[in-house]
Amino acid sequence: AQSVTQLGSHVSVSEGALVLLRCNYSSSVPPYLFWYVQYPNQGLQLLLKYTSAATLVKGINGFEAEFKKSETSFHLTKPSAHMSDAAEYFCAVSDRTGSARQLTFGSGTQLTVLP
Amino acid sequence: IAGITQAPTSQILAAGRRMTLRCTQDMRHNAMYWYRQDLGLGLRLIHYSNTAGTTGKGEVPDGYSVSRANTDDFPLTLASAVPSQTSVYFCASSPRTSGGVTDTQYFGPGTRLTVL
């Protein structure tokens, strides 16, 4: 079984400040890990993914995430927040061995960027 | 523009009615998925299809059915809608390559369904 926990359902940062969104996973096998972003009234868009190559993964819009096996974490960061980053962010884990290759999502973190 | 389309965009439905949510993709992806999104619960998988002609149950399949007659279409049917099925429904697809599996899922814009 696999699961994802996102710490903090709401995070607020000032424009220009560091963004840190936390994600911890549980998986019985080496996972694939993903971050998706959802803007209001839209579907989810892939930000970045970890598939066992480099542990530091760079994504779109200046976001990156680091896979830390010892901490079972995959936190999302961005050095300087922009107003356009305001959205909901979802961490997800995929079981590499399951026939469905299903994604299990966290409950999401709503990011607010303050001017 | 290639991608996933969903219809309708939104719907208000009386309890007990039958409803089919449509999903079409033009990326020739093998796998397709249906999720529901509820506040505080993230996205939960309802049904999936690894390839045309096959389907499987996800985390919350009760009250829903799917079919996959061809690669492009993956309709979701609520046989007799209940208020607890009020949600936003997202269809997704993925290439599902073997060996170097990508597993990236691409999402449609969603259908907002209200059951009264």
PDB file of C-alpha atoms in Angstrom:
ATOM      1  CA  ALA A   1       0.000   0.000   0.000  1.00  0.00           C
ATOM      2  CA  GLN A   2       1.146   3.511  -0.648  1.00  0.00           C
ATOM      3  CA  SER A   3       0.134   6.843   0.793  1.00  0.00           C
ATOM      4  CA  VAL A   4       1.070  10.495   0.754  1.00  0.00           C
ATOM      5  CA  THR A   5       0.855  13.063   3.527  1.00  0.00           C
ATOM      6  CA  GLN A   6       1.007  16.757   2.780  1.00  0.00           C
ATOM      7  CA  LEU A   7       1.727  18.799   5.880  1.00  0.00           C
ATOM      8  CA  GLY A   8      -0.271  22.003   5.945  1.00  0.00           C
ATOM      9  CA  SER A   9      -3.468  22.344   3.968  1.00  0.00           C
ATOM     10  CA  HIS A  10      -2.817  26.096   3.603  1.00  0.00           C
ATOM     11  CA  VAL A  11       0.510  27.892   3.233  1.00  0.00           C
ATOM     12  CA  SER A  12       0.943  31.651   2.885  1.00  0.00           C
ATOM     13  CA  VAL A  13       4.133  33.348   1.766  1.00  0.00           C
ATOM     14  CA  SER A  14       5.026  36.856   0.759  1.00  0.00           C
ATOM     15  CA  GLU A  15       5.929  37.606  -2.834  1.00  0.00           C
ATOM     16  CA  GLY A  16       9.670  37.009  -3.239  1.00  0.00           C
ATOM     17  CA  ALA A  17       9.890  34.667  -0.251  1.00  0.00           C
ATOM     18  CA  LEU A  18      10.871  31.015  -0.257  1.00  0.00           C
ATOM     19  CA  VAL A  19       8.125  28.510  -0.997  1.00  0.00           C
ATOM     20  CA  LEU A  20       8.305  25.182   0.854  1.00  0.00           C
ATOM     21  CA  LEU A  21       5.503  22.637   0.496  1.00  0.00           C
ATOM     22  CA  ARG A  22       5.969  19.425   2.417  1.00  0.00           C
ATOM     23  CA  CYS A  23       5.253  15.900   1.225  1.00  0.00           C
ATOM     24  CA  ASN A  24       6.009  12.605   2.942  1.00  0.00           C
ATOM     25  CA  TYR A  25       5.245   9.278   1.362  1.00  0.00           C
ATOM     26  CA  SER A  26       4.820   5.699   2.381  1.00  0.00           C
ATOM     27  CA  SER A  27       5.513   2.936  -0.095  1.00  0.00           C
ATOM     28  CA  SER A  28       6.583  -0.671   0.195  1.00  0.00           C
ATOM     29  CA  VAL A  29       8.578  -0.443  -3.028  1.00  0.00           C
ATOM     30  CA  PRO A  30      10.758   2.317  -4.520  1.00  0.00           C
ATOM     31  CA  PRO A  31       8.234   4.879  -5.684  1.00  0.00           C
ATOM     32  CA  TYR A  32       7.738   7.322  -8.456  1.00  0.00           C
ATOM     33  CA  LEU A  33       6.828  10.713  -6.995  1.00  0.00           C
ATOM     34  CA  PHE A  34       5.056  13.641  -8.576  1.00  0.00           C
ATOM     35  CA  TRP A  35       3.997  17.195  -7.873  1.00  0.00           C
ATOM     36  CA  TYR A  36       0.979  18.575  -9.675  1.00  0.00           C
ATOM     37  CA  VAL A  37      -0.440  22.101  -9.616  1.00  0.00           C
ATOM     38  CA  GLN A  38      -4.089  23.046  -9.988  1.00  0.00           C
ATOM     39  CA  TYR A  39      -5.119  26.589 -10.813  1.00  0.00           C
ATOM     40  CA  PRO A  40      -8.684  27.676 -10.028  1.00  0.00           C
ATOM     41  CA  ASN A  41     -11.316  25.900 -12.117  1.00  0.00           C
ATOM     42  CA  GLN A  42      -8.719  23.946 -14.067  1.00  0.00           C
ATOM     43  CA  GLY A  43      -7.383  20.416 -14.207  1.00  0.00           C
ATOM     44  CA  LEU A  44      -4.063  19.312 -12.770  1.00  0.00           C
ATOM     45  CA  GLN A  45      -0.768  20.073 -14.492  1.00  0.00           C
ATOM     46  CA  LEU A  46       2.472  18.215 -13.892  1.00  0.00           C
ATOM     47  CA  LEU A  47       5.155  20.329 -12.188  1.00  0.00           C
ATOM     48  CA  LEU A  48       7.842  17.681 -11.855  1.00  0.00           C
ATOM     49  CA  LYS A  49       8.430  13.994 -11.231  1.00  0.00           C
ATOM     50  CA  TYR A  50      11.006  11.699  -9.638  1.00  0.00           C
ATOM     51  CA  THR A  51      11.659   8.371 -11.327  1.00  0.00           C
ATOM     52  CA  SER A  52      14.917   7.252  -9.631  1.00  0.00           C
ATOM     53  CA  ALA A  53      17.391   9.231 -11.683  1.00  0.00           C
ATOM     54  CA  ALA A  54      18.709  12.398  -9.988  1.00  0.00           C
ATOM     55  CA  THR A  55      17.372  12.943  -6.477  1.00  0.00           C
ATOM     56  CA  LEU A  56      17.049  16.688  -7.087  1.00  0.00           C
ATOM     57  CA  VAL A  57      14.373  17.216  -9.689  1.00  0.00           C
ATOM     58  CA  LYS A  58      13.790  20.492 -11.466  1.00  0.00           C
ATOM     59  CA  GLY A  59      10.368  21.317 -12.810  1.00  0.00           C
ATOM     60  CA  ILE A  60       8.527  24.079 -14.568  1.00  0.00           C
ATOM     61  CA  ASN A  61       8.090  27.635 -13.293  1.00  0.00           C
ATOM     62  CA  GLY A  62      11.248  27.501 -11.148  1.00  0.00           C
ATOM     63  CA  PHE A  63      10.065  24.739  -8.838  1.00  0.00           C
ATOM     64  CA  GLU A  64      12.227  21.866  -7.693  1.00  0.00           C
ATOM     65  CA  ALA A  65      11.948  18.952  -5.295  1.00  0.00           C
ATOM     66  CA  GLU A  66      14.436  16.679  -3.604  1.00  0.00           C
ATOM     67  CA  PHE A  67      13.852  12.989  -2.999  1.00  0.00           C
ATOM     68  CA  LYS A  68      15.174  11.966   0.415  1.00  0.00           C
ATOM     69  CA  LYS A  69      14.798   8.256   0.971  1.00  0.00           C
ATOM     70  CA  SER A  70      15.985   8.386   4.576  1.00  0.00           C
ATOM     71  CA  GLU A  71      13.258  10.893   5.410  1.00  0.00           C
ATOM     72  CA  THR A  72      10.668   9.451   2.979  1.00  0.00           C
ATOM     73  CA  SER A  73      10.144  13.008   1.800  1.00  0.00           C
ATOM     74  CA  PHE A  74       9.719  14.848  -1.478  1.00  0.00           C
ATOM     75  CA  HIS A  75       9.305  18.486  -0.508  1.00  0.00           C
ATOM     76  CA  LEU A  76       8.625  21.116  -3.165  1.00  0.00           C
ATOM     77  CA  THR A  77      10.549  24.398  -3.122  1.00  0.00           C
ATOM     78  CA  LYS A  78      10.879  27.604  -5.066  1.00  0.00           C
ATOM     79  CA  PRO A  79      13.407  30.269  -4.071  1.00  0.00           C
ATOM     80  CA  SER A  80      11.200  33.275  -4.777  1.00  0.00           C
ATOM     81  CA  ALA A  81       7.406  33.198  -4.855  1.00  0.00           C
ATOM     82  CA  HIS A  82       5.471  34.999  -7.539  1.00  0.00           C
ATOM     83  CA  MET A  83       1.845  36.042  -7.403  1.00  0.00           C
ATOM     84  CA  SER A  84       1.121  33.644 -10.263  1.00  0.00           C
ATOM     85  CA  ASP A  85       2.208  30.709  -8.064  1.00  0.00           C
ATOM     86  CA  ALA A  86      -0.996  30.959  -6.047  1.00  0.00           C
ATOM     87  CA  ALA A  87      -2.730  27.624  -6.611  1.00  0.00           C
ATOM     88  CA  GLU A  88      -3.323  24.236  -5.039  1.00  0.00           C
ATOM     89  CA  TYR A  89      -0.462  21.766  -5.093  1.00  0.00           C
ATOM     90  CA  PHE A  90      -0.752  18.008  -4.922  1.00  0.00           C
ATOM     91  CA  CYS A  91       1.931  15.469  -4.184  1.00  0.00           C
ATOM     92  CA  ALA A  92       1.364  11.979  -5.578  1.00  0.00           C
ATOM     93  CA  VAL A  93       3.046   8.589  -5.418  1.00  0.00           C
ATOM     94  CA  SER A  94       2.929   5.792  -7.957  1.00  0.00           C
ATOM     95  CA  ASP A  95       3.526   2.141  -7.266  1.00  0.00           C
ATOM     96  CA  ARG A  96       5.942   0.970  -9.950  1.00  0.00           C
ATOM     97  CA  THR A  97       4.862  -2.616  -9.657  1.00  0.00           C
ATOM     98  CA  GLY A  98       1.092  -2.366  -9.612  1.00  0.00           C
ATOM     99  CA  SER A  99      -0.739  -3.322 -12.766  1.00  0.00           C
ATOM    100  CA  ALA A 100      -2.686  -0.098 -12.792  1.00  0.00           C
ATOM    101  CA  ARG A 101       0.278   2.113 -12.059  1.00  0.00           C
ATOM    102  CA  GLN A 102      -2.150   4.104 -10.019  1.00  0.00           C
ATOM    103  CA  LEU A 103      -1.380   7.507  -8.578  1.00  0.00           C
ATOM    104  CA  THR A 104      -2.225   8.077  -4.933  1.00  0.00           C
ATOM    105  CA  PHE A 105      -2.654  11.767  -4.175  1.00  0.00           C
ATOM    106  CA  GLY A 106      -2.180  13.761  -1.034  1.00  0.00           C
ATOM    107  CA  SER A 107      -4.990  16.003   0.167  1.00  0.00           C
ATOM    108  CA  GLY A 108      -3.390  19.092  -1.324  1.00  0.00           C
ATOM    109  CA  THR A 109      -1.829  22.340  -0.101  1.00  0.00           C
ATOM    110  CA  GLN A 110      -3.359  25.674  -1.026  1.00  0.00           C
ATOM    111  CA  LEU A 111      -0.604  28.231  -1.591  1.00  0.00           C
ATOM    112  CA  THR A 112      -1.429  31.902  -1.098  1.00  0.00           C
ATOM    113  CA  VAL A 113       1.094  34.535  -2.176  1.00  0.00           C
ATOM    114  CA  LEU A 114       0.776  37.844  -0.382  1.00  0.00           C
ATOM    115  CA  PRO A 115       1.814  41.111  -2.056  1.00  0.00           C
TER     116      PRO A 115
ATOM    117  CA  ILE B   1      -4.497  21.269 -29.602  1.00  0.00           C
ATOM    118  CA  ALA B   2      -3.907  17.723 -28.349  1.00  0.00           C
ATOM    119  CA  GLY B   3      -5.257  16.812 -24.951  1.00  0.00           C
ATOM    120  CA  ILE B   4      -8.245  15.596 -23.015  1.00  0.00           C
ATOM    121  CA  THR B   5     -11.750  16.940 -23.308  1.00  0.00           C
ATOM    122  CA  GLN B   6     -14.543  16.357 -20.823  1.00  0.00           C
ATOM    123  CA  ALA B   7     -18.249  16.985 -21.161  1.00  0.00           C
ATOM    124  CA  PRO B   8     -20.310  18.470 -19.730  1.00  0.00           C
ATOM    125  CA  THR B   9     -18.402  21.227 -17.950  1.00  0.00           C
ATOM    126  CA  SER B  10     -20.964  21.223 -15.187  1.00  0.00           C
ATOM    127  CA  GLN B  11     -24.281  19.553 -14.456  1.00  0.00           C
ATOM    128  CA  ILE B  12     -27.016  19.665 -11.858  1.00  0.00           C
ATOM    129  CA  LEU B  13     -28.766  16.341 -11.547  1.00  0.00           C
ATOM    130  CA  ALA B  14     -31.734  15.050  -9.581  1.00  0.00           C
ATOM    131  CA  ALA B  15     -31.063  12.107  -7.297  1.00  0.00           C
ATOM    132  CA  GLY B  16     -31.936   8.799  -8.896  1.00  0.00           C
ATOM    133  CA  ARG B  17     -31.185   9.947 -12.423  1.00  0.00           C
ATOM    134  CA  ARG B  18     -28.670   8.287 -14.693  1.00  0.00           C
ATOM    135  CA  MET B  19     -25.736  10.358 -15.918  1.00  0.00           C
ATOM    136  CA  THR B  20     -22.773   9.719 -18.200  1.00  0.00           C
ATOM    137  CA  LEU B  21     -19.690  11.888 -18.041  1.00  0.00           C
ATOM    138  CA  ARG B  22     -17.734  11.883 -21.258  1.00  0.00           C
ATOM    139  CA  CYS B  23     -13.972  11.858 -21.688  1.00  0.00           C
ATOM    140  CA  THR B  24     -12.026  11.848 -24.940  1.00  0.00           C
ATOM    141  CA  GLN B  25      -8.274  12.012 -25.511  1.00  0.00           C
ATOM    142  CA  ASP B  26      -6.408  12.431 -28.778  1.00  0.00           C
ATOM    143  CA  MET B  27      -2.907  11.562 -27.554  1.00  0.00           C
ATOM    144  CA  ARG B  28      -3.285   7.827 -28.274  1.00  0.00           C
ATOM    145  CA  HIS B  29      -2.509   7.070 -24.642  1.00  0.00           C
ATOM    146  CA  ASN B  30      -3.061   3.507 -23.522  1.00  0.00           C
ATOM    147  CA  ALA B  31      -4.218   4.164 -19.974  1.00  0.00           C
ATOM    148  CA  MET B  32      -7.116   6.287 -18.795  1.00  0.00           C
ATOM    149  CA  TYR B  33      -8.433   7.136 -15.347  1.00  0.00           C
ATOM    150  CA  TRP B  34     -11.388   8.712 -13.571  1.00  0.00           C
ATOM    151  CA  TYR B  35     -10.931  10.610 -10.309  1.00  0.00           C
ATOM    152  CA  ARG B  36     -13.223  12.543  -8.055  1.00  0.00           C
ATOM    153  CA  GLN B  37     -11.986  15.553  -6.159  1.00  0.00           C
ATOM    154  CA  ASP B  38     -13.537  16.505  -2.848  1.00  0.00           C
ATOM    155  CA  LEU B  39     -12.430  19.274  -0.506  1.00  0.00           C
ATOM    156  CA  GLY B  40      -9.800  18.073   1.938  1.00  0.00           C
ATOM    157  CA  LEU B  41      -9.561  14.629   0.352  1.00  0.00           C
ATOM    158  CA  GLY B  42      -7.480  15.322  -2.724  1.00  0.00           C
ATOM    159  CA  LEU B  43      -8.173  13.149  -5.752  1.00  0.00           C
ATOM    160  CA  ARG B  44      -9.426   9.615  -5.379  1.00  0.00           C
ATOM    161  CA  LEU B  45      -9.354   7.056  -8.154  1.00  0.00           C
ATOM    162  CA  ILE B  46     -12.753   5.703  -9.213  1.00  0.00           C
ATOM    163  CA  HIS B  47     -11.934   3.425 -12.159  1.00  0.00           C
ATOM    164  CA  TYR B  48      -9.085   2.962 -14.572  1.00  0.00           C
ATOM    165  CA  SER B  49      -8.325   1.295 -17.883  1.00  0.00           C
ATOM    166  CA  ASN B  50      -4.858   0.071 -18.830  1.00  0.00           C
ATOM    167  CA  THR B  51      -5.800  -0.408 -22.459  1.00  0.00           C
ATOM    168  CA  ALA B  52      -8.845  -0.521 -24.692  1.00  0.00           C
ATOM    169  CA  GLY B  53     -11.142  -3.362 -23.713  1.00  0.00           C
ATOM    170  CA  THR B  54     -10.012  -3.594 -20.079  1.00  0.00           C
ATOM    171  CA  THR B  55     -11.101  -1.741 -16.953  1.00  0.00           C
ATOM    172  CA  GLY B  56     -10.382  -1.954 -13.244  1.00  0.00           C
ATOM    173  CA  LYS B  57     -11.685  -0.623  -9.954  1.00  0.00           C
ATOM    174  CA  GLY B  58      -9.959   2.125  -8.040  1.00  0.00           C
ATOM    175  CA  GLU B  59     -10.336   3.310  -4.480  1.00  0.00           C
ATOM    176  CA  VAL B  60     -13.976   4.462  -4.659  1.00  0.00           C
ATOM    177  CA  PRO B  61     -15.774   2.513  -7.446  1.00  0.00           C
ATOM    178  CA  ASP B  62     -19.195   1.979  -5.849  1.00  0.00           C
ATOM    179  CA  GLY B  63     -22.034   3.604  -7.760  1.00  0.00           C
ATOM    180  CA  TYR B  64     -19.944   4.131 -10.902  1.00  0.00           C
ATOM    181  CA  SER B  65     -19.262   2.122 -14.032  1.00  0.00           C
ATOM    182  CA  VAL B  66     -16.966   2.621 -17.004  1.00  0.00           C
ATOM    183  CA  SER B  67     -16.342   1.177 -20.428  1.00  0.00           C
ATOM    184  CA  ARG B  68     -13.396   1.377 -22.812  1.00  0.00           C
ATOM    185  CA  ALA B  69     -14.562   0.408 -26.281  1.00  0.00           C
ATOM    186  CA  ASN B  70     -11.676   2.201 -28.011  1.00  0.00           C
ATOM    187  CA  THR B  71      -8.447   3.995 -27.196  1.00  0.00           C
ATOM    188  CA  ASP B  72      -9.840   7.512 -27.220  1.00  0.00           C
ATOM    189  CA  ASP B  73     -13.024   7.375 -25.134  1.00  0.00           C
ATOM    190  CA  PHE B  74     -13.591   6.491 -21.480  1.00  0.00           C
ATOM    191  CA  PRO B  75     -17.110   7.380 -20.297  1.00  0.00           C
ATOM    192  CA  LEU B  76     -18.094   7.277 -16.634  1.00  0.00           C
ATOM    193  CA  THR B  77     -21.691   6.384 -15.781  1.00  0.00           C
ATOM    194  CA  LEU B  78     -23.632   6.988 -12.612  1.00  0.00           C
ATOM    195  CA  ALA B  79     -26.528   4.548 -12.861  1.00  0.00           C
ATOM    196  CA  SER B  80     -28.619   6.176 -10.120  1.00  0.00           C
ATOM    197  CA  ALA B  81     -27.064   9.345  -8.779  1.00  0.00           C
ATOM    198  CA  VAL B  82     -26.993  10.109  -5.053  1.00  0.00           C
ATOM    199  CA  PRO B  83     -26.103  13.396  -3.306  1.00  0.00           C
ATOM    200  CA  SER B  84     -22.798  11.966  -2.036  1.00  0.00           C
ATOM    201  CA  GLN B  85     -21.668  11.805  -5.647  1.00  0.00           C
ATOM    202  CA  THR B  86     -21.626  15.594  -5.781  1.00  0.00           C
ATOM    203  CA  SER B  87     -18.029  16.311  -6.694  1.00  0.00           C
ATOM    204  CA  VAL B  88     -15.645  17.473  -9.379  1.00  0.00           C
ATOM    205  CA  TYR B  89     -14.708  14.649 -11.707  1.00  0.00           C
ATOM    206  CA  PHE B  90     -11.417  14.532 -13.578  1.00  0.00           C
ATOM    207  CA  CYS B  91     -10.455  12.254 -16.411  1.00  0.00           C
ATOM    208  CA  ALA B  92      -6.765  11.563 -17.018  1.00  0.00           C
ATOM    209  CA  SER B  93      -4.617   9.558 -19.396  1.00  0.00           C
ATOM    210  CA  SER B  94      -1.056   8.309 -19.475  1.00  0.00           C
ATOM    211  CA  PRO B  95       1.209   6.677 -22.062  1.00  0.00           C
ATOM    212  CA  ARG B  96       2.050   3.713 -19.822  1.00  0.00           C
ATOM    213  CA  THR B  97       5.204   2.808 -21.649  1.00  0.00           C
ATOM    214  CA  SER B  98       6.770  -0.470 -20.575  1.00  0.00           C
ATOM    215  CA  GLY B  99      10.321  -0.706 -19.272  1.00  0.00           C
ATOM    216  CA  GLY B 100      11.062   2.975 -18.785  1.00  0.00           C
ATOM    217  CA  VAL B 101       7.680   3.718 -17.367  1.00  0.00           C
ATOM    218  CA  THR B 102       6.721   7.357 -17.451  1.00  0.00           C
ATOM    219  CA  ASP B 103       3.504   7.177 -15.438  1.00  0.00           C
ATOM    220  CA  THR B 104       2.882  10.855 -16.029  1.00  0.00           C
ATOM    221  CA  GLN B 105      -0.842  11.463 -16.112  1.00  0.00           C
ATOM    222  CA  TYR B 106      -2.423  14.252 -18.113  1.00  0.00           C
ATOM    223  CA  PHE B 107      -5.678  15.682 -16.825  1.00  0.00           C
ATOM    224  CA  GLY B 108      -8.800  17.045 -18.420  1.00  0.00           C
ATOM    225  CA  PRO B 109     -10.472  20.272 -17.248  1.00  0.00           C
ATOM    226  CA  GLY B 110     -13.013  18.484 -15.074  1.00  0.00           C
ATOM    227  CA  THR B 111     -16.788  18.165 -14.752  1.00  0.00           C
ATOM    228  CA  ARG B 112     -18.519  19.761 -11.777  1.00  0.00           C
ATOM    229  CA  LEU B 113     -21.487  17.575 -10.824  1.00  0.00           C
ATOM    230  CA  THR B 114     -24.147  18.481  -8.289  1.00  0.00           C
ATOM    231  CA  VAL B 115     -26.703  15.861  -7.255  1.00  0.00           C
ATOM    232  CA  LEU B 116     -29.763  17.210  -5.483  1.00  0.00           C
TER     233      LEU B 116
END
